[in-house]
Amino acid sequence: MTASYQLKRADFIFKNENDWEQVLQKSISRSPQDLINELISSELKGRGGAGFPTGLKWKLTAEVSDSVKYVICNADEGEPGTFKDREILSMVPYKVLTGMAVCAHVIGAKEGYIYLRGEYFFLLPELNKSIREFEYYCKEINLDFTIRIFMGSGAYICGEETALFESMEGKRGEPRNKPPYPSNYGYMGKPTVINNVETLAHTFTIFKYGAKRFYDLGVQYSRGSKLFSVSGDTPKPGIYELELGMSLADFVEEFGDGDTKAVQVGGASGFLVPRKRFNETAIGFQGKLVGISLPTGGSMMLFNSSRSMFNVLDNYLEFFREESCGQCTPCRVGCQQLLKGIKAVKRGEKNAKYLDKLLRLTETMKLTAKCGLGQSVANSFSSIVENFREEMIY
Amino acid sequence: MNPVSELIKNLADQHGRNRHNLLPILQGVVEQEKYLSEFSMVEIARELDLPASEVYGTATFYSFLEYKKMGKYIIRICKTITCSMKGKNQILLAIEDMLKIHVGETTPDGNFSLLQTNCLGFCHKAPAMLVNSEVYTDLTPEKVREVLSSYLKKQKEEKV
């Protein structure tokens, strides 16, 4: 065990850097292969929650030959408890735009899009201003790259990359079957790199300071720092940049209110960790760190002992029932039945064993749902029901 | 020409008449009219040469594209977990009490509609709400009454 599992603060994302022009110019003078290698050696993984290696994503798309390719910044931040991407876009937009332009250079794209969730409509004027300024500079250095904003209209599922493409193509935001993956068949059927806002901002850090600076943060398999959106029962809600790999116990000591009963890691689609597991849980991507290691898009919601876990689960399930796109049966019907089921158990219309049936239903959803939404309902459902069974019944 | 038809034609001129231009056009109509009437959807379908059912299917998928008549100001209260824990219901009661409408209703003068919505991304400043595209956070019943009063006042001034 090299790095310790302590909570360590970092300050890269929001650090004001007024040299984005130089970083961009320096980066695009390098060869795509060189940039990809740099990114791969940094071990940056997608910061939206799924954690796909960013360098590999760029590499795969670069290798496909097509005259039209796209770079898309996924700013459809809809996971309950996440609010970091908005802050990045309003505080340091040029880092994201630079990341997009470098990506365009690497894969050979001329057009970029930012898919911004409808709830963030108020960001438009400032963001458009930054984009105009950025494009002006691109022209000055003869970089043929334009960025446009595409507004969402209030649909959580559109954060799923293929649903996002469908939405941009003027259709219902229903996820596609994978494969083909976006690197081959993305927006308008063209090879597309789609990255989370924060991921792109991290590429700026990597291209400016080099991969090593980033790689030195965090622990094995979970390199670098990450923004965490902290909310719920905490005296200091807000956005914090922390190194990956910290133990949840340390996190709770820093952000808890002294009475933390459980933490929801990764939003409604993530896992609920009860107090007895704080010590053995680390926040990172994969590999056994101190026991369980949880990936996260950065949503950390704390609950103290005054909260009813039944109400929490009820709230999540209602969220999923409404946001399920409805195209595949396991997710559409599954979410409805789970919600009905826990209410029936609570009212005493079904006995406690019915919860086990519902748990089996979530297993089925995990196996058969078409996209991450339906598959991940099992995460919060089973972690809440298994750890707080009595609260579901009485 | 009907003003809505003209609006739709202008939006199509501006964004283009391809399928992938549909969402910006729908959004443009909602921004102006606050909702998509059947008439608007049929007009958009005609303008883009699409089946009206496709336009309807797409429009009704998105929660911010209303297809029932809405008020001039649409109030959307976040009901997801953190806002819910931090007193969303008291805020809702304060609004219902002040405007004399329930969730899903519009005031008789057509000025305000009250809706609940999923996570707005302001969990650290809960509870939060949107009035059209304006965000209001850290709400208390007192604060929300102040906010609404300012809108009511604006309404009155516009009438005079």
mmCIF file of C-alpha atoms in Angstrom, chain A residues 146-300:
data_model
loop_
_atom_site.group_PDB
_atom_site.id
_atom_site.type_symbol
_atom_site.label_atom_id
_atom_site.label_comp_id
_atom_site.label_asym_id
_atom_site.label_seq_id
_atom_site.Cartn_x
_atom_site.Cartn_y
_atom_site.Cartn_z
ATOM 1 C CA THR A 146 -16.207 25.833 -33.679
ATOM 2 C CA ILE A 147 -18.238 25.179 -30.544
ATOM 3 C CA ARG A 148 -21.978 25.399 -30.225
ATOM 4 C CA ILE A 149 -24.259 24.955 -27.249
ATOM 5 C CA PHE A 150 -27.138 22.530 -27.479
ATOM 6 C CA MET A 151 -29.760 22.996 -24.774
ATOM 7 C CA GLY A 152 -31.443 20.057 -23.090
ATOM 8 C CA SER A 153 -35.021 20.253 -21.932
ATOM 9 C CA GLY A 154 -35.223 18.497 -18.606
ATOM 10 C CA ALA A 155 -34.495 14.788 -19.037
ATOM 11 C CA TYR A 156 -32.073 12.990 -16.702
ATOM 12 C CA ILE A 157 -31.606 10.127 -19.141
ATOM 13 C CA CYS A 158 -30.018 12.450 -21.709
ATOM 14 C CA GLY A 159 -26.848 12.374 -19.606
ATOM 15 C CA GLU A 160 -26.422 8.839 -20.949
ATOM 16 C CA GLU A 161 -24.184 9.382 -23.957
ATOM 17 C CA THR A 162 -26.222 7.663 -26.650
ATOM 18 C CA ALA A 163 -29.491 9.164 -25.344
ATOM 19 C CA LEU A 164 -27.740 12.518 -25.572
ATOM 20 C CA PHE A 165 -26.959 11.920 -29.258
ATOM 21 C CA GLU A 166 -30.570 10.954 -29.921
ATOM 22 C CA SER A 167 -31.696 14.136 -28.207
ATOM 23 C CA MET A 168 -29.310 16.251 -30.279
ATOM 24 C CA GLU A 169 -30.685 14.579 -33.393
ATOM 25 C CA GLY A 170 -34.142 15.863 -32.487
ATOM 26 C CA LYS A 171 -35.559 12.652 -31.087
ATOM 27 C CA ARG A 172 -36.745 11.257 -27.787
ATOM 28 C CA GLY A 173 -33.780 10.772 -25.482
ATOM 29 C CA GLU A 174 -33.796 6.991 -25.598
ATOM 30 C CA PRO A 175 -30.450 5.204 -25.185
ATOM 31 C CA ARG A 176 -29.184 3.140 -28.107
ATOM 32 C CA ASN A 177 -27.872 -0.383 -28.010
ATOM 33 C CA LYS A 178 -24.120 -0.617 -27.489
ATOM 34 C CA PRO A 179 -22.076 -1.548 -29.464
ATOM 35 C CA PRO A 180 -21.568 0.341 -31.703
ATOM 36 C CA TYR A 181 -19.824 2.718 -29.310
ATOM 37 C CA PRO A 182 -19.588 6.485 -29.824
ATOM 38 C CA SER A 183 -15.966 6.175 -30.968
ATOM 39 C CA ASN A 184 -17.369 4.558 -34.131
ATOM 40 C CA TYR A 185 -20.962 5.628 -34.285
ATOM 41 C CA GLY A 186 -21.881 8.692 -32.228
ATOM 42 C CA TYR A 187 -23.692 11.927 -33.011
ATOM 43 C CA MET A 188 -25.240 11.717 -36.516
ATOM 44 C CA GLY A 189 -23.611 8.305 -36.854
ATOM 45 C CA LYS A 190 -20.152 9.846 -36.877
ATOM 46 C CA PRO A 191 -17.147 9.015 -34.675
ATOM 47 C CA THR A 192 -17.583 11.094 -31.524
ATOM 48 C CA VAL A 193 -15.686 11.758 -28.335
ATOM 49 C CA ILE A 194 -18.043 12.605 -25.524
ATOM 50 C CA ASN A 195 -16.518 13.692 -22.226
ATOM 51 C CA ASN A 196 -17.848 15.034 -18.988
ATOM 52 C CA VAL A 197 -17.189 18.736 -18.229
ATOM 53 C CA GLU A 198 -14.812 17.913 -15.389
ATOM 54 C CA THR A 199 -12.866 15.373 -17.448
ATOM 55 C CA LEU A 200 -12.143 18.040 -20.063
ATOM 56 C CA ALA A 201 -11.068 20.477 -17.370
ATOM 57 C CA HIS A 202 -8.613 17.872 -16.047
ATOM 58 C CA THR A 203 -7.095 17.433 -19.517
ATOM 59 C CA PHE A 204 -6.178 21.116 -19.338
ATOM 60 C CA THR A 205 -4.213 20.456 -16.139
ATOM 61 C CA ILE A 206 -2.508 17.453 -17.743
ATOM 62 C CA PHE A 207 -1.532 19.293 -20.917
ATOM 63 C CA LYS A 208 -0.281 22.268 -18.970
ATOM 64 C CA TYR A 209 1.648 20.556 -16.177
ATOM 65 C CA GLY A 210 2.312 17.145 -17.678
ATOM 66 C CA ALA A 211 0.856 13.756 -16.867
ATOM 67 C CA LYS A 212 3.094 13.136 -13.867
ATOM 68 C CA ARG A 213 1.695 16.030 -11.865
ATOM 69 C CA PHE A 214 -1.763 14.492 -12.192
ATOM 70 C CA TYR A 215 -0.650 10.885 -11.778
ATOM 71 C CA ASP A 216 1.098 11.703 -8.503
ATOM 72 C CA LEU A 217 -2.258 12.475 -6.916
ATOM 73 C CA GLY A 218 -4.581 9.751 -5.731
ATOM 74 C CA VAL A 219 -3.855 6.042 -5.383
ATOM 75 C CA GLN A 220 -3.334 3.056 -7.661
ATOM 76 C CA TYR A 221 -6.179 2.628 -10.203
ATOM 77 C CA SER A 222 -7.629 5.968 -9.073
ATOM 78 C CA ARG A 223 -5.237 8.673 -10.088
ATOM 79 C CA GLY A 224 -5.659 12.387 -9.799
ATOM 80 C CA SER A 225 -8.075 14.609 -7.990
ATOM 81 C CA LYS A 226 -11.814 14.920 -8.366
ATOM 82 C CA LEU A 227 -14.487 17.423 -7.524
ATOM 83 C CA PHE A 228 -16.957 16.314 -4.890
ATOM 84 C CA SER A 229 -20.408 17.811 -4.518
ATOM 85 C CA VAL A 230 -21.161 17.604 -0.814
ATOM 86 C CA SER A 231 -24.729 18.019 0.390
ATOM 87 C CA GLY A 232 -27.274 16.776 2.894
ATOM 88 C CA ASP A 233 -26.656 16.789 6.642
ATOM 89 C CA THR A 234 -23.339 18.562 6.668
ATOM 90 C CA PRO A 235 -22.252 21.847 8.215
ATOM 91 C CA LYS A 236 -20.300 22.701 5.061
ATOM 92 C CA PRO A 237 -22.161 21.805 1.892
ATOM 93 C CA GLY A 238 -20.387 22.784 -1.317
ATOM 94 C CA ILE A 239 -17.854 21.731 -3.934
ATOM 95 C CA TYR A 240 -14.449 20.394 -2.898
ATOM 96 C CA GLU A 241 -11.534 19.090 -4.906
ATOM 97 C CA LEU A 242 -10.031 16.047 -3.196
ATOM 98 C CA GLU A 243 -7.549 13.369 -4.151
ATOM 99 C CA LEU A 244 -9.103 10.049 -5.052
ATOM 100 C CA GLY A 245 -8.690 7.036 -2.817
ATOM 101 C CA MET A 246 -9.638 8.572 0.530
ATOM 102 C CA SER A 247 -11.494 6.442 3.030
ATOM 103 C CA LEU A 248 -15.091 7.293 3.656
ATOM 104 C CA ALA A 249 -14.388 7.470 7.400
ATOM 105 C CA ASP A 250 -12.009 10.362 6.782
ATOM 106 C CA PHE A 251 -14.502 12.032 4.533
ATOM 107 C CA VAL A 252 -17.224 11.812 7.168
ATOM 108 C CA GLU A 253 -14.902 13.119 9.841
ATOM 109 C CA GLU A 254 -14.283 16.191 7.698
ATOM 110 C CA PHE A 255 -17.771 16.794 6.362
ATOM 111 C CA GLY A 256 -20.154 15.025 8.729
ATOM 112 C CA ASP A 257 -22.184 16.716 11.424
ATOM 113 C CA GLY A 258 -21.053 14.264 14.118
ATOM 114 C CA ASP A 259 -24.153 12.130 13.746
ATOM 115 C CA THR A 260 -23.765 10.726 10.224
ATOM 116 C CA LYS A 261 -25.743 7.552 9.810
ATOM 117 C CA ALA A 262 -25.054 6.859 6.155
ATOM 118 C CA VAL A 263 -23.540 8.422 3.037
ATOM 119 C CA GLN A 264 -24.930 8.074 -0.459
ATOM 120 C CA VAL A 265 -21.923 7.859 -2.778
ATOM 121 C CA GLY A 266 -22.537 8.585 -6.451
ATOM 122 C CA GLY A 267 -26.049 10.005 -6.291
ATOM 123 C CA ALA A 268 -29.329 8.140 -6.556
ATOM 124 C CA SER A 269 -27.728 5.673 -8.965
ATOM 125 C CA GLY A 270 -24.842 5.049 -6.555
ATOM 126 C CA PHE A 271 -24.534 3.193 -3.270
ATOM 127 C CA LEU A 272 -25.601 3.947 0.259
ATOM 128 C CA VAL A 273 -22.874 3.187 2.776
ATOM 129 C CA PRO A 274 -23.958 2.737 6.415
ATOM 130 C CA ARG A 275 -21.837 3.917 9.344
ATOM 131 C CA LYS A 276 -20.423 0.463 10.117
ATOM 132 C CA ARG A 277 -18.788 0.350 6.676
ATOM 133 C CA PHE A 278 -17.211 3.824 6.644
ATOM 134 C CA ASN A 279 -13.809 2.434 7.585
ATOM 135 C CA GLU A 280 -13.640 -0.215 4.910
ATOM 136 C CA THR A 281 -14.905 1.938 2.043
ATOM 137 C CA ALA A 282 -12.740 4.055 -0.184
ATOM 138 C CA ILE A 283 -13.707 6.462 -2.925
ATOM 139 C CA GLY A 284 -12.078 5.586 -6.219
ATOM 140 C CA PHE A 285 -12.608 3.533 -9.321
ATOM 141 C CA GLN A 286 -11.658 -0.084 -8.934
ATOM 142 C CA GLY A 287 -9.334 -2.471 -7.201
ATOM 143 C CA LYS A 288 -9.526 -3.358 -3.571
ATOM 144 C CA LEU A 289 -8.288 -0.420 -1.585
ATOM 145 C CA VAL A 290 -9.414 -0.898 1.957
ATOM 146 C CA GLY A 291 -12.238 -3.218 1.149
ATOM 147 C CA ILE A 292 -14.915 -1.800 -1.056
ATOM 148 C CA SER A 293 -14.010 0.905 -3.506
ATOM 149 C CA LEU A 294 -16.814 2.955 -4.959
ATOM 150 C CA PRO A 295 -16.752 4.893 -8.193
ATOM 151 C CA THR A 296 -18.544 8.183 -8.192
ATOM 152 C CA GLY A 297 -19.457 11.133 -10.318
ATOM 153 C CA GLY A 298 -18.709 13.114 -7.193
ATOM 154 C CA SER A 299 -22.065 13.225 -5.482
ATOM 155 C CA MET A 300 -21.759 12.757 -1.724
#
